[in-house]
PDB file of C-alpha atoms in Angstrom:
ATOM      1  CA  PRO A1476       0.000   0.000   0.000  1.00  0.00           C
ATOM      2  CA  LYS A1477       1.048   3.557  -0.629  1.00  0.00           C
ATOM      3  CA  HIS A1478       2.006   5.604   2.383  1.00  0.00           C
ATOM      4  CA  ASP A1479       3.929   8.673   3.382  1.00  0.00           C
ATOM      5  CA  PRO A1480       7.631   7.630   3.456  1.00  0.00           C
ATOM      6  CA  ASP A1481       8.125   9.809   6.545  1.00  0.00           C
ATOM      7  CA  GLU A1482       5.442   7.928   8.459  1.00  0.00           C
ATOM      8  CA  LYS A1483       6.695   5.605  11.193  1.00  0.00           C
ATOM      9  CA  ILE A1484       6.345   1.848  10.683  1.00  0.00           C
ATOM     10  CA  GLU A1485       4.546   1.604  14.057  1.00  0.00           C
ATOM     11  CA  LYS A1486       1.767   3.869  12.788  1.00  0.00           C
ATOM     12  CA  ILE A1487       1.525   2.102   9.418  1.00  0.00           C
ATOM     13  CA  LEU A1488       1.307  -1.320  11.079  1.00  0.00           C
ATOM     14  CA  SER A1489      -1.312  -0.087  13.554  1.00  0.00           C
ATOM     15  CA  SER A1490      -3.447   1.262  10.704  1.00  0.00           C
ATOM     16  CA  PHE A1491      -3.043  -1.953   8.735  1.00  0.00           C
ATOM     17  CA  ILE A1492      -4.141  -4.122  11.674  1.00  0.00           C
ATOM     18  CA  SER A1493      -7.198  -1.928  12.300  1.00  0.00           C
ATOM     19  CA  GLN A1494      -8.229  -2.129   8.666  1.00  0.00           C
ATOM     20  CA  PHE A1495      -7.425  -5.822   8.263  1.00  0.00           C
ATOM     21  CA  TYR A1496      -9.670  -6.833  11.180  1.00  0.00           C
ATOM     22  CA  GLU A1497     -12.386  -4.277  10.440  1.00  0.00           C
ATOM     23  CA  ASN A1498     -14.840  -6.933   9.200  1.00  0.00           C
ATOM     24  CA  LYS A1499     -13.105 -10.102  10.405  1.00  0.00           C
ATOM     25  CA  SER A1500     -13.021 -12.072  13.606  1.00  0.00           C
ATOM     26  CA  VAL A1501      -9.925 -11.208  15.629  1.00  0.00           C
ATOM     27  CA  PRO A1502      -7.793 -14.031  17.094  1.00  0.00           C
ATOM     28  CA  ARG A1503      -7.063 -13.977  20.826  1.00  0.00           C
ATOM     29  CA  MET A1504      -3.464 -13.008  20.115  1.00  0.00           C
ATOM     30  CA  ILE A1505      -1.900 -10.991  17.323  1.00  0.00           C
ATOM     31  CA  LEU A1506       1.827 -11.707  17.250  1.00  0.00           C
ATOM     32  CA  LEU A1507       4.081  -9.064  15.688  1.00  0.00           C
ATOM     33  CA  ASN A1508       7.779  -8.473  15.169  1.00  0.00           C
ATOM     34  CA  THR A1509       7.609  -4.762  16.003  1.00  0.00           C
ATOM     35  CA  ASP A1510       5.504  -2.766  18.386  1.00  0.00           C
ATOM     36  CA  VAL A1511       2.594  -0.766  17.047  1.00  0.00           C
ATOM     37  CA  GLU A1512       1.295   2.690  17.806  1.00  0.00           C
ATOM     38  CA  ASP A1513      -1.767   2.570  20.073  1.00  0.00           C
ATOM     39  CA  ARG A1514      -1.310  -1.118  21.002  1.00  0.00           C
ATOM     40  CA  LEU A1515      -3.440  -0.759  24.145  1.00  0.00           C
ATOM     41  CA  LEU A1516      -6.175   0.993  22.182  1.00  0.00           C
ATOM     42  CA  LEU A1517      -6.203  -1.835  19.622  1.00  0.00           C
ATOM     43  CA  GLU A1518      -6.385  -4.465  22.399  1.00  0.00           C
ATOM     44  CA  THR A1519      -9.213  -2.632  24.185  1.00  0.00           C
ATOM     45  CA  THR A1520     -11.211  -1.969  21.017  1.00  0.00           C
ATOM     46  CA  PHE A1521     -10.873  -5.522  19.714  1.00  0.00           C
ATOM     47  CA  SER A1522     -11.589  -7.045  23.156  1.00  0.00           C
ATOM     48  CA  LYS A1523     -14.836  -5.070  23.532  1.00  0.00           C
ATOM     49  CA  ARG A1524     -15.970  -5.842  20.000  1.00  0.00           C
ATOM     50  CA  GLU A1525     -15.152  -9.565  20.191  1.00  0.00           C
ATOM     51  CA  LYS A1526     -16.293  -9.930  23.835  1.00  0.00           C
ATOM     52  CA  LYS A1527     -13.068 -11.768  24.686  1.00  0.00           C
ATOM     53  CA  GLU A1528      -9.595 -10.676  25.725  1.00  0.00           C
ATOM     54  CA  ILE A1529      -7.436  -9.815  22.720  1.00  0.00           C
ATOM     55  CA  SER A1530      -3.718  -9.182  23.087  1.00  0.00           C
ATOM     56  CA  VAL A1531      -1.178  -7.737  20.673  1.00  0.00           C
ATOM     57  CA  LYS A1532       2.251  -9.157  21.504  1.00  0.00           C
ATOM     58  CA  LEU A1533       5.776  -9.210  20.202  1.00  0.00           C
ATOM     59  CA  ALA A1534       7.424 -12.539  19.306  1.00  0.00           C
ATOM     60  CA  LYS A1535      10.739 -11.601  20.853  1.00  0.00           C
ATOM     61  CA  THR A1536      12.817 -12.941  23.688  1.00  0.00           C
ATOM     62  CA  HIS A1537      12.505 -11.218  27.062  1.00  0.00           C
ATOM     63  CA  ASP A1538      15.533  -9.047  26.269  1.00  0.00           C
ATOM     64  CA  GLU A1539      14.118  -8.285  22.780  1.00  0.00           C
ATOM     65  CA  LYS A1540      17.398  -9.262  21.115  1.00  0.00           C
ATOM     66  CA  LYS A1541      15.955 -12.206  19.179  1.00  0.00           C
ATOM     67  CA  LEU A1542      12.830 -12.712  17.070  1.00  0.00           C
ATOM     68  CA  TYR A1543      11.378 -16.166  16.371  1.00  0.00           C
ATOM     69  CA  ILE A1544       9.301 -16.905  13.287  1.00  0.00           C
ATOM     70  CA  ALA A1545       7.642 -20.193  12.352  1.00  0.00           C
ATOM     71  CA  ASP A1546       7.443 -20.713   8.603  1.00  0.00           C
ATOM     72  CA  THR A1547       4.828 -23.369   7.942  1.00  0.00           C
ATOM     73  CA  GLY A1548       4.200 -22.951   4.229  1.00  0.00           C
ATOM     74  CA  GLU A1549       3.873 -25.773   1.721  1.00  0.00           C
ATOM     75  CA  ASN A1550       6.711 -28.281   2.285  1.00  0.00           C
ATOM     76  CA  ILE A1551       8.309 -25.851   4.760  1.00  0.00           C
ATOM     77  CA  LYS A1552       7.990 -26.601   8.475  1.00  0.00           C
ATOM     78  CA  CYS A1553      10.797 -24.615  10.079  1.00  0.00           C
ATOM     79  CA  LEU A1554      11.407 -22.385  13.068  1.00  0.00           C
ATOM     80  CA  TYR A1555      13.873 -19.547  12.498  1.00  0.00           C
ATOM     81  CA  VAL A1556      15.533 -17.059  14.816  1.00  0.00           C
ATOM     82  CA  PHE A1557      16.766 -13.596  13.877  1.00  0.00           C
ATOM     83  CA  ASP A1558      18.884 -11.044  15.709  1.00  0.00           C
ATOM     84  CA  VAL A1559      17.166  -7.719  16.435  1.00  0.00           C
ATOM     85  CA  ILE A1560      19.615  -4.806  16.370  1.00  0.00           C
ATOM     86  CA  ASP A1561      18.347  -1.234  16.408  1.00  0.00           C
ATOM     87  CA  ASN A1562      14.869  -2.511  15.443  1.00  0.00           C
ATOM     88  CA  LYS A1563      16.311  -4.171  12.332  1.00  0.00           C
ATOM     89  CA  ILE A1564      16.024  -7.915  11.758  1.00  0.00           C
ATOM     90  CA  THR A1565      19.250  -9.631  10.646  1.00  0.00           C
ATOM     91  CA  ASN A1566      21.183 -12.909  10.775  1.00  0.00           C
ATOM     92  CA  GLN A1567      18.519 -15.534  10.028  1.00  0.00           C
ATOM     93  CA  LYS A1568      19.299 -18.950  11.536  1.00  0.00           C
ATOM     94  CA  LEU A1569      17.406 -22.201  11.341  1.00  0.00           C
ATOM     95  CA  VAL A1570      16.445 -23.438  14.799  1.00  0.00           C
ATOM     96  CA  TYR A1571      14.825 -26.689  13.674  1.00  0.00           C
ATOM     97  CA  ASP A1572      13.174 -28.356  10.690  1.00  0.00           C
ATOM     98  CA  PHE A1573      10.002 -29.981  12.030  1.00  0.00           C
ATOM     99  CA  LYS A1574       8.954 -31.981   8.953  1.00  0.00           C
ATOM    100  CA  PRO A1575       6.534 -33.692   8.803  1.00  0.00           C
ATOM    101  CA  PHE A1576       5.172 -31.718  11.757  1.00  0.00           C
ATOM    102  CA  PHE A1577       5.433 -27.981  12.347  1.00  0.00           C
ATOM    103  CA  SER A1578       6.104 -25.408  15.026  1.00  0.00           C
ATOM    104  CA  ASP A1579       2.897 -23.489  15.579  1.00  0.00           C
ATOM    105  CA  GLY A1580       2.901 -22.203  19.150  1.00  0.00           C
ATOM    106  CA  PHE A1581       6.094 -21.125  20.866  1.00  0.00           C
ATOM    107  CA  ARG A1582       7.140 -19.155  23.942  1.00  0.00           C
ATOM    108  CA  CYS A1583      10.390 -18.075  25.577  1.00  0.00           C
ATOM    109  CA  ASP A1584      11.351 -18.718  29.184  1.00  0.00           C
ATOM    110  CA  LYS A1585      13.325 -16.441  31.492  1.00  0.00           C
ATOM    111  CA  ASP A1586      16.643 -17.931  30.332  1.00  0.00           C
ATOM    112  CA  GLY A1587      15.986 -17.306  26.635  1.00  0.00           C
ATOM    113  CA  ASN A1588      15.095 -20.921  25.841  1.00  0.00           C
ATOM    114  CA  ILE A1589      12.344 -21.384  23.250  1.00  0.00           C
ATOM    115  CA  TRP A1590       9.547 -23.894  23.959  1.00  0.00           C
ATOM    116  CA  THR A1591       7.582 -24.974  20.888  1.00  0.00           C
ATOM    117  CA  SER A1592       4.901 -27.358  19.706  1.00  0.00           C
ATOM    118  CA  ALA A1593       6.358 -30.195  17.640  1.00  0.00           C
ATOM    119  CA  GLY A1594       3.978 -32.939  16.574  1.00  0.00           C
ATOM    120  CA  LYS A1595       3.158 -35.018  19.664  1.00  0.00           C
ATOM    121  CA  ALA A1596       5.685 -33.163  21.792  1.00  0.00           C
ATOM    122  CA  ILE A1597       6.941 -29.897  23.177  1.00  0.00           C
ATOM    123  CA  LYS A1598      10.573 -29.276  22.263  1.00  0.00           C
ATOM    124  CA  CYS A1599      12.845 -26.887  24.155  1.00  0.00           C
ATOM    125  CA  PHE A1600      15.852 -25.220  22.508  1.00  0.00           C
ATOM    126  CA  ASN A1601      18.516 -23.176  24.278  1.00  0.00           C
ATOM    127  CA  PRO A1602      19.657 -19.745  22.982  1.00  0.00           C
ATOM    128  CA  ASN A1603      22.279 -21.545  20.845  1.00  0.00           C
ATOM    129  CA  ASN A1604      19.426 -23.389  19.046  1.00  0.00           C
ATOM    130  CA  GLU A1605      20.414 -26.748  20.589  1.00  0.00           C
ATOM    131  CA  LEU A1606      17.627 -29.151  21.564  1.00  0.00           C
ATOM    132  CA  ILE A1607      17.874 -29.457  25.355  1.00  0.00           C
ATOM    133  CA  GLY A1608      14.637 -31.228  26.193  1.00  0.00           C
ATOM    134  CA  GLN A1609      11.348 -32.654  25.049  1.00  0.00           C
ATOM    135  CA  ILE A1610       8.009 -33.398  26.685  1.00  0.00           C
ATOM    136  CA  LEU A1611       5.987 -36.101  24.950  1.00  0.00           C
ATOM    137  CA  VAL A1612       2.213 -35.646  24.692  1.00  0.00           C
ATOM    138  CA  PRO A1613      -0.233 -38.384  23.595  1.00  0.00           C
ATOM    139  CA  GLU A1614      -1.743 -36.256  20.791  1.00  0.00           C
ATOM    140  CA  LEU A1615      -0.768 -33.501  18.350  1.00  0.00           C
ATOM    141  CA  VAL A1616       0.141 -30.254  20.116  1.00  0.00           C
ATOM    142  CA  SER A1617      -1.202 -27.005  18.700  1.00  0.00           C
ATOM    143  CA  ASN A1618      -0.115 -24.291  21.119  1.00  0.00           C
ATOM    144  CA  LEU A1619       1.354 -23.539  24.529  1.00  0.00           C
ATOM    145  CA  GLU A1620       1.581 -20.730  27.059  1.00  0.00           C
ATOM    146  CA  PHE A1621       3.288 -20.124  30.404  1.00  0.00           C
ATOM    147  CA  GLY A1622       0.883 -19.224  33.192  1.00  0.00           C
ATOM    148  CA  GLY A1623       0.034 -19.652  36.852  1.00  0.00           C
ATOM    149  CA  LYS A1624       0.860 -17.275  39.699  1.00  0.00           C
ATOM    150  CA  GLU A1625       4.572 -18.053  39.510  1.00  0.00           C
ATOM    151  CA  GLY A1626       4.736 -18.341  35.709  1.00  0.00           C
ATOM    152  CA  ASN A1627       5.919 -21.956  35.955  1.00  0.00           C
ATOM    153  CA  ILE A1628       2.804 -23.696  34.643  1.00  0.00           C
ATOM    154  CA  LEU A1629       2.917 -24.688  30.983  1.00  0.00           C
ATOM    155  CA  TYR A1630      -0.544 -24.916  29.426  1.00  0.00           C
ATOM    156  CA  VAL A1631      -0.624 -26.996  26.258  1.00  0.00           C
ATOM    157  CA  THR A1632      -3.494 -27.288  23.786  1.00  0.00           C
ATOM    158  CA  ALA A1633      -3.654 -30.428  21.693  1.00  0.00           C
ATOM    159  CA  THR A1634      -6.023 -32.171  19.282  1.00  0.00           C
ATOM    160  CA  SER A1635      -8.784 -32.695  21.843  1.00  0.00           C
ATOM    161  CA  SER A1636      -7.258 -31.846  25.230  1.00  0.00           C
ATOM    162  CA  LEU A1637      -5.761 -29.113  27.378  1.00  0.00           C
ATOM    163  CA  TYR A1638      -2.718 -30.123  29.417  1.00  0.00           C
ATOM    164  CA  LYS A1639      -1.297 -28.365  32.473  1.00  0.00           C
ATOM    165  CA  MET A1640       2.324 -29.072  33.431  1.00  0.00           C
ATOM    166  CA  GLU A1641       4.264 -27.689  36.372  1.00  0.00           C
ATOM    167  CA  LEU A1642       7.840 -26.840  35.379  1.00  0.00           C
ATOM    168  CA  ASN A1643      11.020 -25.774  37.127  1.00  0.00           C
ATOM    169  CA  GLN A1644      11.205 -22.888  34.637  1.00  0.00           C
ATOM    170  CA  ILE A1645       9.408 -19.525  34.391  1.00  0.00           C
ATOM    171  CA  GLY A1646       7.971 -17.937  31.255  1.00  0.00           C
ATOM    172  CA  ALA A1647       9.743 -14.792  30.016  1.00  0.00           C
ATOM    173  CA  LYS A1648       6.665 -12.623  30.443  1.00  0.00           C
ATOM    174  CA  PHE A1649       6.792 -13.252  34.211  1.00  0.00           C
ATOM    175  CA  ILE A1650      10.162 -11.605  34.847  1.00  0.00           C
TER     176      ILE A1650
END
């Protein structure tokens, strides 16, 4: 779309999101790689309209130095990580190729590890993109989120179930 070249990306993205969801149902979470102007206004407006809590979040590590993106196109089932320097995205690295499954939901913990859905499992990768652990689940995992008062409960949605797991780790959003 055409826009004023002097206009900030945050304002452009905010306008795009407003227009995109003008006549569409809004998902519970909109995940972005850069913050938007009026994020709280968007969340409040969408939440009231949809009659459910809507959040607009950034898919970055707690220190905002890395950005994770799942690419789940045709014959592509990969999770990538990028460095974020001065709000610019550089240095793409493959974290993992999930074929035949894919990485759909992922979250960071307080140590910068990435926890992600992976077929019938949750895989955990350290900041060096090394697989450091896996939790097997009896059905296909679709998403996950850290929660609980301490931030150490991992909620996992799967094909037909919701799982709750207590961990010895805390989600990044709780620090």
